[in-house]
CSV table of C-alpha atoms in Angstrom, one decimal:
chain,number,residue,atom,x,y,z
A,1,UNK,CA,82.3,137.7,131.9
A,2,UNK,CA,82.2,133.9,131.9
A,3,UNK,CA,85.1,131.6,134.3
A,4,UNK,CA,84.8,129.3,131.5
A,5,UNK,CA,88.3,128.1,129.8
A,6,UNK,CA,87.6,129.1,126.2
A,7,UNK,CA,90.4,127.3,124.6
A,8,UNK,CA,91.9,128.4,121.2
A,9,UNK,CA,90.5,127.2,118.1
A,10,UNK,CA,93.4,127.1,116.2
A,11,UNK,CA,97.0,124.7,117.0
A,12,UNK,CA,99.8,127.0,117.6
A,13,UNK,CA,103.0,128.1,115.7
A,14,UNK,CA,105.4,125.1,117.1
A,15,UNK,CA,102.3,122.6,115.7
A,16,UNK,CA,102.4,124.0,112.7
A,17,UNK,CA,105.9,123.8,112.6
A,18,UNK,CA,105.9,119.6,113.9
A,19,UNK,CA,103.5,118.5,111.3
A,20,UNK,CA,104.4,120.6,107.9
A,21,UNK,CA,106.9,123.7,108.1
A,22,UNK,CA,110.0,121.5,109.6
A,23,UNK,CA,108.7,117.8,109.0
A,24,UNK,CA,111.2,116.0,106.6
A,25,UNK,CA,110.8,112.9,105.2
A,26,UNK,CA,113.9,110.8,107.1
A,27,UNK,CA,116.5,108.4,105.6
A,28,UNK,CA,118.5,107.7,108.9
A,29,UNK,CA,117.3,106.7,111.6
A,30,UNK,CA,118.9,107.6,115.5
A,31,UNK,CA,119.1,104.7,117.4
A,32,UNK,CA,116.1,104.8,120.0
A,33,UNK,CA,113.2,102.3,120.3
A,34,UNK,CA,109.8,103.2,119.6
A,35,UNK,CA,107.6,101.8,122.3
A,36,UNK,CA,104.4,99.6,121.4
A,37,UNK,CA,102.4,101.7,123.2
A,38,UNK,CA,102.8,104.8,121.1
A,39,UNK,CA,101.7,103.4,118.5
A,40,UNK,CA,98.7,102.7,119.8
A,41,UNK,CA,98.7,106.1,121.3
A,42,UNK,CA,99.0,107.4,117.9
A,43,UNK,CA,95.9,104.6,116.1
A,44,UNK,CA,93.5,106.3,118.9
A,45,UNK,CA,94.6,109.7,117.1
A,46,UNK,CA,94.1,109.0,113.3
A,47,UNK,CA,91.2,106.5,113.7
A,48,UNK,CA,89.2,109.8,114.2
A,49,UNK,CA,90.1,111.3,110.7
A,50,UNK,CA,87.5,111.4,108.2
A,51,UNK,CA,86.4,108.5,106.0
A,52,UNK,CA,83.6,107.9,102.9
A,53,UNK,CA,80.7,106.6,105.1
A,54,UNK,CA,83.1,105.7,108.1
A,55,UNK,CA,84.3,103.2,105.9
A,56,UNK,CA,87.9,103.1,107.9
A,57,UNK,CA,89.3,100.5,105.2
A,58,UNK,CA,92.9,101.5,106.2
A,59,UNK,CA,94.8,98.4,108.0
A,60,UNK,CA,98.5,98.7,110.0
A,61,UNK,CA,101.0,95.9,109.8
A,62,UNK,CA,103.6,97.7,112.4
A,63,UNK,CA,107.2,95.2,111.6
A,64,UNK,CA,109.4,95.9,115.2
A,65,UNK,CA,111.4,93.4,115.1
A,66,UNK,CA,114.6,92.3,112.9
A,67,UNK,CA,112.9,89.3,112.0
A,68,UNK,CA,109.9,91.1,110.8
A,69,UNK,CA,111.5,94.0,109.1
A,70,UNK,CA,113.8,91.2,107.5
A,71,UNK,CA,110.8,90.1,105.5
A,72,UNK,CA,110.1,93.2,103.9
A,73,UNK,CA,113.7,94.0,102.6
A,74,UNK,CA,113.7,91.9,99.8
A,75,UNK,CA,110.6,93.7,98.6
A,76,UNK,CA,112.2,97.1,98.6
A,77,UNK,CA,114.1,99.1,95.6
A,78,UNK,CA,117.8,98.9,96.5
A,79,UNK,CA,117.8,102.6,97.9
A,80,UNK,CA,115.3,102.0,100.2
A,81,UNK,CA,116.5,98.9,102.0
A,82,UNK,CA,119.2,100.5,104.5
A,83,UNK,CA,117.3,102.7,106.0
A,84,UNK,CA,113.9,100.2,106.4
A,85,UNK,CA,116.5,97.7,108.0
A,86,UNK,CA,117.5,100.4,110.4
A,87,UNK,CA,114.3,101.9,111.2
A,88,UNK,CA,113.1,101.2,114.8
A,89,UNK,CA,109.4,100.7,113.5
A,90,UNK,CA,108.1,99.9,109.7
A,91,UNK,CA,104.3,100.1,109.0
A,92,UNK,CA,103.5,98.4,105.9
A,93,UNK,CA,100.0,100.9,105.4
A,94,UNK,CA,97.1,98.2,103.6
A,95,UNK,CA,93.4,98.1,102.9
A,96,UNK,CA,90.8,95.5,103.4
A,97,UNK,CA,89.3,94.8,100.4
A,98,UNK,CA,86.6,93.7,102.5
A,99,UNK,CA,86.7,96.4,104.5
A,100,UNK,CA,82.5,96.6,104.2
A,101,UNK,CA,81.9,93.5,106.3
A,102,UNK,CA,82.6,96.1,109.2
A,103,UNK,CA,80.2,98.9,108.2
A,104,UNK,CA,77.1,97.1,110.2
A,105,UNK,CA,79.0,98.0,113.3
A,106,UNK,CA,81.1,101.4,111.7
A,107,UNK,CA,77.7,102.7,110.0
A,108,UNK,CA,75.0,101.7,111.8
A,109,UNK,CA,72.6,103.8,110.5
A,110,UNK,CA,72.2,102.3,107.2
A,111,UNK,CA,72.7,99.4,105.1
A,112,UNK,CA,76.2,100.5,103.5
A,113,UNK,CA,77.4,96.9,103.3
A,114,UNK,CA,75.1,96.4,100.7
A,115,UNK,CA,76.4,99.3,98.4
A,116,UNK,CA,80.0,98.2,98.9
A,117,UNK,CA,79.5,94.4,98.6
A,118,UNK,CA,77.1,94.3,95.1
A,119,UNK,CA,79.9,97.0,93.3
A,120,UNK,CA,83.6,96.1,93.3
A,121,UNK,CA,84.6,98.9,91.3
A,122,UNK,CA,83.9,101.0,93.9
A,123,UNK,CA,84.5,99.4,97.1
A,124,UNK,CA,88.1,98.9,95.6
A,125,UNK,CA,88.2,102.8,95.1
A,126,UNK,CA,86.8,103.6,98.1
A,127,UNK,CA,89.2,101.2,99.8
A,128,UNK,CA,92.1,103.2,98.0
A,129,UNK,CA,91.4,106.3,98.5
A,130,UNK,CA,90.4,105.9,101.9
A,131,UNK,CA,92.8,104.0,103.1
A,132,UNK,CA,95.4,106.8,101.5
A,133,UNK,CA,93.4,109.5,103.3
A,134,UNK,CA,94.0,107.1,106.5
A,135,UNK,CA,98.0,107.2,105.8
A,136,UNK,CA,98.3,110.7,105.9
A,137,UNK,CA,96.2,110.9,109.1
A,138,UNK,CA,98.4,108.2,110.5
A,139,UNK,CA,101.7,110.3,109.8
A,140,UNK,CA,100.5,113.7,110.7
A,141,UNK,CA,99.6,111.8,114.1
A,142,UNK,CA,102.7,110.5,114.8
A,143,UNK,CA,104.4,113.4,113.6
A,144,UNK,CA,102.2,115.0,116.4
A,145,UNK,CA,103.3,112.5,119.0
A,146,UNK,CA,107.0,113.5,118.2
A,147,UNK,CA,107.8,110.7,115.9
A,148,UNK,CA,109.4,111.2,112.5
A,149,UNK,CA,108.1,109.3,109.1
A,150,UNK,CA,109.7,108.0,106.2
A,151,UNK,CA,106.8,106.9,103.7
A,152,UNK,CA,107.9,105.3,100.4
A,153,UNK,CA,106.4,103.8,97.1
A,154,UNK,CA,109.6,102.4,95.7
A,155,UNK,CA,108.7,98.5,96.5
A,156,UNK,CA,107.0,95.6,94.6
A,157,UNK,CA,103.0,95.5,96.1
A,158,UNK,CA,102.9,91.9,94.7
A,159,UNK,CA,105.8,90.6,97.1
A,160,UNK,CA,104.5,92.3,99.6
A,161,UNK,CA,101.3,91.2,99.5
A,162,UNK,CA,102.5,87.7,98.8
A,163,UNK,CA,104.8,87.1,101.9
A,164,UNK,CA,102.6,89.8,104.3
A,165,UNK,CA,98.9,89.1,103.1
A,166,UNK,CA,99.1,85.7,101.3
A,167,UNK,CA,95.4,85.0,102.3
A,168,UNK,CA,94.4,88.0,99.7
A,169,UNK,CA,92.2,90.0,102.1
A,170,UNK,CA,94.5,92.8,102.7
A,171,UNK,CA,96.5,94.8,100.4
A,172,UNK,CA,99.9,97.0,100.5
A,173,UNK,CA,99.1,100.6,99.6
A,174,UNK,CA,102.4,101.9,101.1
A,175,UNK,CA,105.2,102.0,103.5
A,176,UNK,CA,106.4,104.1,106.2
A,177,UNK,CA,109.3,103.7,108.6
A,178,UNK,CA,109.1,105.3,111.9
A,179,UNK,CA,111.3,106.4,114.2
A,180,UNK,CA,113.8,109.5,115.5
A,181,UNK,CA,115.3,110.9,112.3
A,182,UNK,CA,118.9,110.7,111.8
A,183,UNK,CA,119.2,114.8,110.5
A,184,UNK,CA,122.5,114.3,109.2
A,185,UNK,CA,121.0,111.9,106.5
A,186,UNK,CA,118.5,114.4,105.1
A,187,UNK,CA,118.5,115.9,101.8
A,188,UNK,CA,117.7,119.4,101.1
A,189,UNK,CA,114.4,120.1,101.0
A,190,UNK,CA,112.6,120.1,97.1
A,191,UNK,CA,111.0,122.8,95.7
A,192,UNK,CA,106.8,123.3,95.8
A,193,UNK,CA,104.7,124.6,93.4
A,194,UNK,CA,103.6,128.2,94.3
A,195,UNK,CA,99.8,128.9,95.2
A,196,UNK,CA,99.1,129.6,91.5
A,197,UNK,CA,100.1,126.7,90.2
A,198,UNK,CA,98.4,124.4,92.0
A,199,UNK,CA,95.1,125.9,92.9
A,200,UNK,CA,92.3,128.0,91.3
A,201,UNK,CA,90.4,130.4,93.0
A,202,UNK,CA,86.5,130.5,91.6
B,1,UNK,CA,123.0,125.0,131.0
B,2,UNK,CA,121.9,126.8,128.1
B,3,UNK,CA,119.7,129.6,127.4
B,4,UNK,CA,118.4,128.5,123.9
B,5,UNK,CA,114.9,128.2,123.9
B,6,UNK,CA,114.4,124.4,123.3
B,7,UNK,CA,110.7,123.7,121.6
B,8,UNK,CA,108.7,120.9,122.6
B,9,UNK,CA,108.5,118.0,119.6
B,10,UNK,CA,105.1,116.8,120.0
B,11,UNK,CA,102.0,119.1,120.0
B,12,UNK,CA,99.6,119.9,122.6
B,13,UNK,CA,96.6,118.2,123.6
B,14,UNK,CA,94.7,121.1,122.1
B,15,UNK,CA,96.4,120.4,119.3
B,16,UNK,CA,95.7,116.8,119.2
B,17,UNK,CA,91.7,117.8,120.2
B,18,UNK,CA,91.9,120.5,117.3
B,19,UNK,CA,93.1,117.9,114.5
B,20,UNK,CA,91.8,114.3,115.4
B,21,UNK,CA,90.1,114.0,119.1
B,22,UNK,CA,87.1,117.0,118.3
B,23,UNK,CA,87.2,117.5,114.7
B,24,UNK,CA,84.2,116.5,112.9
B,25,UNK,CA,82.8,116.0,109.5
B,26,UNK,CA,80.5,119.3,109.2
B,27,UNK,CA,76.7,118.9,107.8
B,28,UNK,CA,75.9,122.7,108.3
B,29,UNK,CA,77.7,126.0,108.3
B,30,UNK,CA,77.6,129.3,110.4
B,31,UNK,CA,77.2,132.6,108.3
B,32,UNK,CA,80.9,133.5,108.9
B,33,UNK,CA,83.0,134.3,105.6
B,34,UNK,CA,86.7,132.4,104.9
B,35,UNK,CA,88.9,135.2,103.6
B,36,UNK,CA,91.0,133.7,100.5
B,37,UNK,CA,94.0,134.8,102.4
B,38,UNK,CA,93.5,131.6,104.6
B,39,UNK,CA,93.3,129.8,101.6
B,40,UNK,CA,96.5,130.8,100.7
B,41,UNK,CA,97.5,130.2,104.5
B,42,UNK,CA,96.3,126.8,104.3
B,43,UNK,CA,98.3,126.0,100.8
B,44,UNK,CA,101.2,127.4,102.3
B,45,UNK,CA,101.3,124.4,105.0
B,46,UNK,CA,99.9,121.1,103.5
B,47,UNK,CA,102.6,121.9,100.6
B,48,UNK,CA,105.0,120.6,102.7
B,49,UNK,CA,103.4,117.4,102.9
B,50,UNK,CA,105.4,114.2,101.6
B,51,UNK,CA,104.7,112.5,97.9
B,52,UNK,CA,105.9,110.1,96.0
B,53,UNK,CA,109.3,111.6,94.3
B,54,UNK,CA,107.5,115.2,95.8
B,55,UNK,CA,105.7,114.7,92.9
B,56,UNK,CA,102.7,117.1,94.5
B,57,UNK,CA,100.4,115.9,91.9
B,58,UNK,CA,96.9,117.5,93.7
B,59,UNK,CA,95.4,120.6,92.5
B,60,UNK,CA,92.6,122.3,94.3
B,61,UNK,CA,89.8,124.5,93.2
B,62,UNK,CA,87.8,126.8,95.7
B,63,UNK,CA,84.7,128.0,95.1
B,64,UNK,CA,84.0,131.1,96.8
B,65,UNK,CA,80.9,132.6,95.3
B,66,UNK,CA,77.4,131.5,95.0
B,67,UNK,CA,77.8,131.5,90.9
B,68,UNK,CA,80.8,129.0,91.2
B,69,UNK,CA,79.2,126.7,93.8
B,70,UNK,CA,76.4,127.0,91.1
B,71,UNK,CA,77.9,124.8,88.8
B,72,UNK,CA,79.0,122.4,90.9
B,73,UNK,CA,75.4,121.4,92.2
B,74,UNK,CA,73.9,119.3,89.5
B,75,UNK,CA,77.0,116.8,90.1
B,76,UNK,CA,76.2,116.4,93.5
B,77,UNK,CA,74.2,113.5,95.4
B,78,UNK,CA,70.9,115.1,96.8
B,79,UNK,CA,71.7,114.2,100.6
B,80,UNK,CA,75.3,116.3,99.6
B,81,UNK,CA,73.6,119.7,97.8
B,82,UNK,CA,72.1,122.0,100.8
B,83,UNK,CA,75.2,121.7,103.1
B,84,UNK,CA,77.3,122.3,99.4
B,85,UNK,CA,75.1,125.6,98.4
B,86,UNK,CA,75.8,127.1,101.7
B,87,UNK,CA,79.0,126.1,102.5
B,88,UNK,CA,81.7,129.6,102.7
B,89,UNK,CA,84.1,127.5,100.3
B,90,UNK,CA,84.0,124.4,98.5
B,91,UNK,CA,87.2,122.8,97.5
B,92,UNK,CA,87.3,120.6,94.5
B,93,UNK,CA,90.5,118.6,95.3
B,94,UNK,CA,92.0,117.2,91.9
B,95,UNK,CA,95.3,115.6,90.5
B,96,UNK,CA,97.0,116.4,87.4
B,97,UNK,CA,97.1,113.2,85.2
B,98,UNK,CA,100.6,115.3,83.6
B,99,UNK,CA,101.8,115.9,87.1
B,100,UNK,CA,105.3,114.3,85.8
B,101,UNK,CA,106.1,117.6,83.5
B,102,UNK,CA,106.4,119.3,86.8
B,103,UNK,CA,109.4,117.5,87.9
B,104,UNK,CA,112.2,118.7,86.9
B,105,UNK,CA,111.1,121.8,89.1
B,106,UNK,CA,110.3,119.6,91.9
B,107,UNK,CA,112.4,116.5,92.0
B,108,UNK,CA,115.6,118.6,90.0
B,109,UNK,CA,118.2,115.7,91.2
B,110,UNK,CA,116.9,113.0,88.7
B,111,UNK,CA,115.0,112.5,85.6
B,112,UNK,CA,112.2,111.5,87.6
B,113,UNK,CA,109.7,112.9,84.8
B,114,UNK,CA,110.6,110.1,82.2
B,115,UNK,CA,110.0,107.3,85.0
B,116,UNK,CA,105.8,108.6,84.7
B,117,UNK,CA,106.2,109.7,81.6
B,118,UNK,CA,106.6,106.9,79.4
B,119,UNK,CA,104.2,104.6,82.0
B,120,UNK,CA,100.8,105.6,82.5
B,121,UNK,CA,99.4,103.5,84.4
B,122,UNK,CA,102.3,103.9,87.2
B,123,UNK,CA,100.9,107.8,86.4
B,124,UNK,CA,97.5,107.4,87.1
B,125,UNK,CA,98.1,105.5,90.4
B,126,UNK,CA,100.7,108.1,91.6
B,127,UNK,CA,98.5,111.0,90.9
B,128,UNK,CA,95.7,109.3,92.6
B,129,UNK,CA,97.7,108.0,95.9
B,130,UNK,CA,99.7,111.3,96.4
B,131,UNK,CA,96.5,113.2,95.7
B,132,UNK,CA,95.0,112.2,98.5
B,133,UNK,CA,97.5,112.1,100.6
B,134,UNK,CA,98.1,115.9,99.7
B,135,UNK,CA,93.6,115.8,100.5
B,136,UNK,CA,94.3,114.6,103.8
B,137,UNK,CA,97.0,116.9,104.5
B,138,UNK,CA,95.0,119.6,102.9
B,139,UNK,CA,92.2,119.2,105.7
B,140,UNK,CA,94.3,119.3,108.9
B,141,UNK,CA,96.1,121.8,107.6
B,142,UNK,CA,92.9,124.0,107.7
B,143,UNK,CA,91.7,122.2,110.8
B,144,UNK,CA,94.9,123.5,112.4
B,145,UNK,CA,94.1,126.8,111.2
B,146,UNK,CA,90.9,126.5,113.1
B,147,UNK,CA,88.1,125.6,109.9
B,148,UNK,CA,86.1,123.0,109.7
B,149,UNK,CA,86.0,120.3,106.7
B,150,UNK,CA,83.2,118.7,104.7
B,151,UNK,CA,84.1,115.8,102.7
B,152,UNK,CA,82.3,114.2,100.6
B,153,UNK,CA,82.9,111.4,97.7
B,154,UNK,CA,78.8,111.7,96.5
B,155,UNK,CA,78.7,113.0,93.5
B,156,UNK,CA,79.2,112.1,90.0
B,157,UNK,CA,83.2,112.3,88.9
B,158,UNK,CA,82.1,112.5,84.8
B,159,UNK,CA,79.8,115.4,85.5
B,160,UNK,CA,82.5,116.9,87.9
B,161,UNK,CA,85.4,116.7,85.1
B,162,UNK,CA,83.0,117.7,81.9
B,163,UNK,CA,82.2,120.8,84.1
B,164,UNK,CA,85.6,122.1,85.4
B,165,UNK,CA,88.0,120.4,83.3
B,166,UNK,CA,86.5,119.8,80.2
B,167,UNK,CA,90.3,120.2,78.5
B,168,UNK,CA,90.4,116.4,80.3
B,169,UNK,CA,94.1,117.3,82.2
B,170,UNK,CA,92.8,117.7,85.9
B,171,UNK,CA,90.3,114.7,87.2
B,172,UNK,CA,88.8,115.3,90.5
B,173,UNK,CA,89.6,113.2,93.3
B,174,UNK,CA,87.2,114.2,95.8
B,175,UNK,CA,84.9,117.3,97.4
B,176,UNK,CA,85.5,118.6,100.9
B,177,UNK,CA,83.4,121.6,101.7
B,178,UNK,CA,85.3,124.5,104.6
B,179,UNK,CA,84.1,127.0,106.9
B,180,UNK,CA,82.9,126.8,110.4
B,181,UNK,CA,80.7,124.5,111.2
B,182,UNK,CA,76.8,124.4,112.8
B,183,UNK,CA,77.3,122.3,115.4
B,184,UNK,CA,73.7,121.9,115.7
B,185,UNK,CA,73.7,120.2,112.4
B,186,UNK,CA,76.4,117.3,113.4
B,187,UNK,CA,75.3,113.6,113.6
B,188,UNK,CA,76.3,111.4,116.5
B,189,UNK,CA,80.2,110.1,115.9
B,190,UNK,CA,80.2,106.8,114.9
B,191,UNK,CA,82.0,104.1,116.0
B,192,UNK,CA,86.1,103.3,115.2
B,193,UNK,CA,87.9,99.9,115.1
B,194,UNK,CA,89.4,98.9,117.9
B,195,UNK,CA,93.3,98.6,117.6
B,196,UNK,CA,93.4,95.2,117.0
B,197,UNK,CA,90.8,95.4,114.2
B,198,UNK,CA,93.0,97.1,112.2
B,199,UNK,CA,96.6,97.0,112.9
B,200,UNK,CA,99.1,94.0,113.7
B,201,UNK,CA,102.1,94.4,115.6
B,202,UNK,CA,105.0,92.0,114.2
């Protein structure tokens, strides 16, 4: 017998039921702020999730303001600009192409600058997908921290990048409003694809 | 007062430990089998994950036997074979380039399958994004149900394709090997960006 805590390896039920069984993807918004501070509460979560040689390209531009969200909206397809204008937080979700200037500091242990810098092919790939990987981190993690998400790909990247990142470092990858979801604006929830169709057992 | 049960909306700090705070990229496994039933158990969660249109354009392949992992091997970057070989399951996360003739299943309120359809390159980079994004939710997913993850982007992607989808409709996206992980074999954790390295507040 042992007095230590052995604490459960798995998350329970109401976890799994926050992050994927009852998440929804919101297109209202209730009206209640989103503080700073939990956003930062929820970078010191997703920063941990895994990326190609550390590499942590991902980059946040949080808009909390009407004048900041104001310079999105333009950018936007027409359905999505009602519910960006009325979202208490937007994060425009980028990459920095130069994201291997900080592996000296991110991956100490080895030169990884150098296979990044000599190869832009695959530092913009690795940038990409990482930076993706980093999205879905970011949204599970607010999702964990009670928030709901709204991510979207219906936008022009080369507005956004030309009024948000006109100094051609960073790039748009995609958007996601934040906030308290309005449930009365949902739609049904979509169909998956069953087990079988999307995975092979070998 | 009321006598429904009202669930909390944010997860535990077990939880939080279990997904982001202790989870670590794996280098070495314990001899402790993962029963395709949590496969399914997994699928059955990160499904629920958002994409573009709910397009779901990743596909997964385990490999669960030493003949399967087999093949896989010679694609591999030598620092990524050993922990591969004995690794319980490997998961060869993919997308389907013709994710698109899936939507009128999955997106049955619009003819969403002619907007990818008829532009390939918009194709390719929703397939990719949404990929990952369904990789990333893939991973906590089985985090949450208490496995450990393994990803890896060293290997070759040509050898990968001509080996398990030579019919050229699948592409893999990356590797990510599961099971429960030898703590002994972890690295130190490296560093993270500070907030203000990689998010702006507006």
């Amino acid at each position: 017998m042992s007095n230590v805590e052995v604490k459960p390896v798995k998350v329970d039920d109401n976890a799994l039921s926050i992050l994927f069984r009852n998440a929804r993807t919101q297109n209202g918004w209730l009206d209640k702020p989103v503080a700073v501070d939990l956003l930062h509460e929820v970078y010191e979560l997703f920063k941990f999730g895994p990326t190609s040689a550390n590499s942590s390209p991902g980059r946040i531009v949080f808009l909390t303001t009407d004048e900041a969200r104001a310079r999105l909206l333009p950018s936007l397809s027409p359905q999505n600009v009602e519910k960006t204008r009325t979202a208490p937080v937007v994060a425009i979700v980028a990459y920095d192409i130069e994201f291997y200037e900080k592996l000296p500091k991110l991956f100490p242990h080895a030169d990884a600058r150098s296979w990044f810098a000599s190869n832009e092919a695959l530092a913009q790939e690795t940038a990409f997908r990482n930076s993706t990987l980093q999205g879905a981190y970011f949204m599970l993690a607010a999702r964990a921290l009670g928030l709901d998400c709204g991510p979207m790909s219906g936008f022009d990247p080369a507005k956004v990048n030309a009024e948000f990142f006109p100094e051609g470092k960073w790039k748009v990858n995609f958007i996601c409003n934040l906030g308290y979801g309005d449930e009365t604006k949902l739609f049904p929830r979509s169909p998956r694809l069953d087990f079988d169709e999307a995975c092979v057992v070998l």
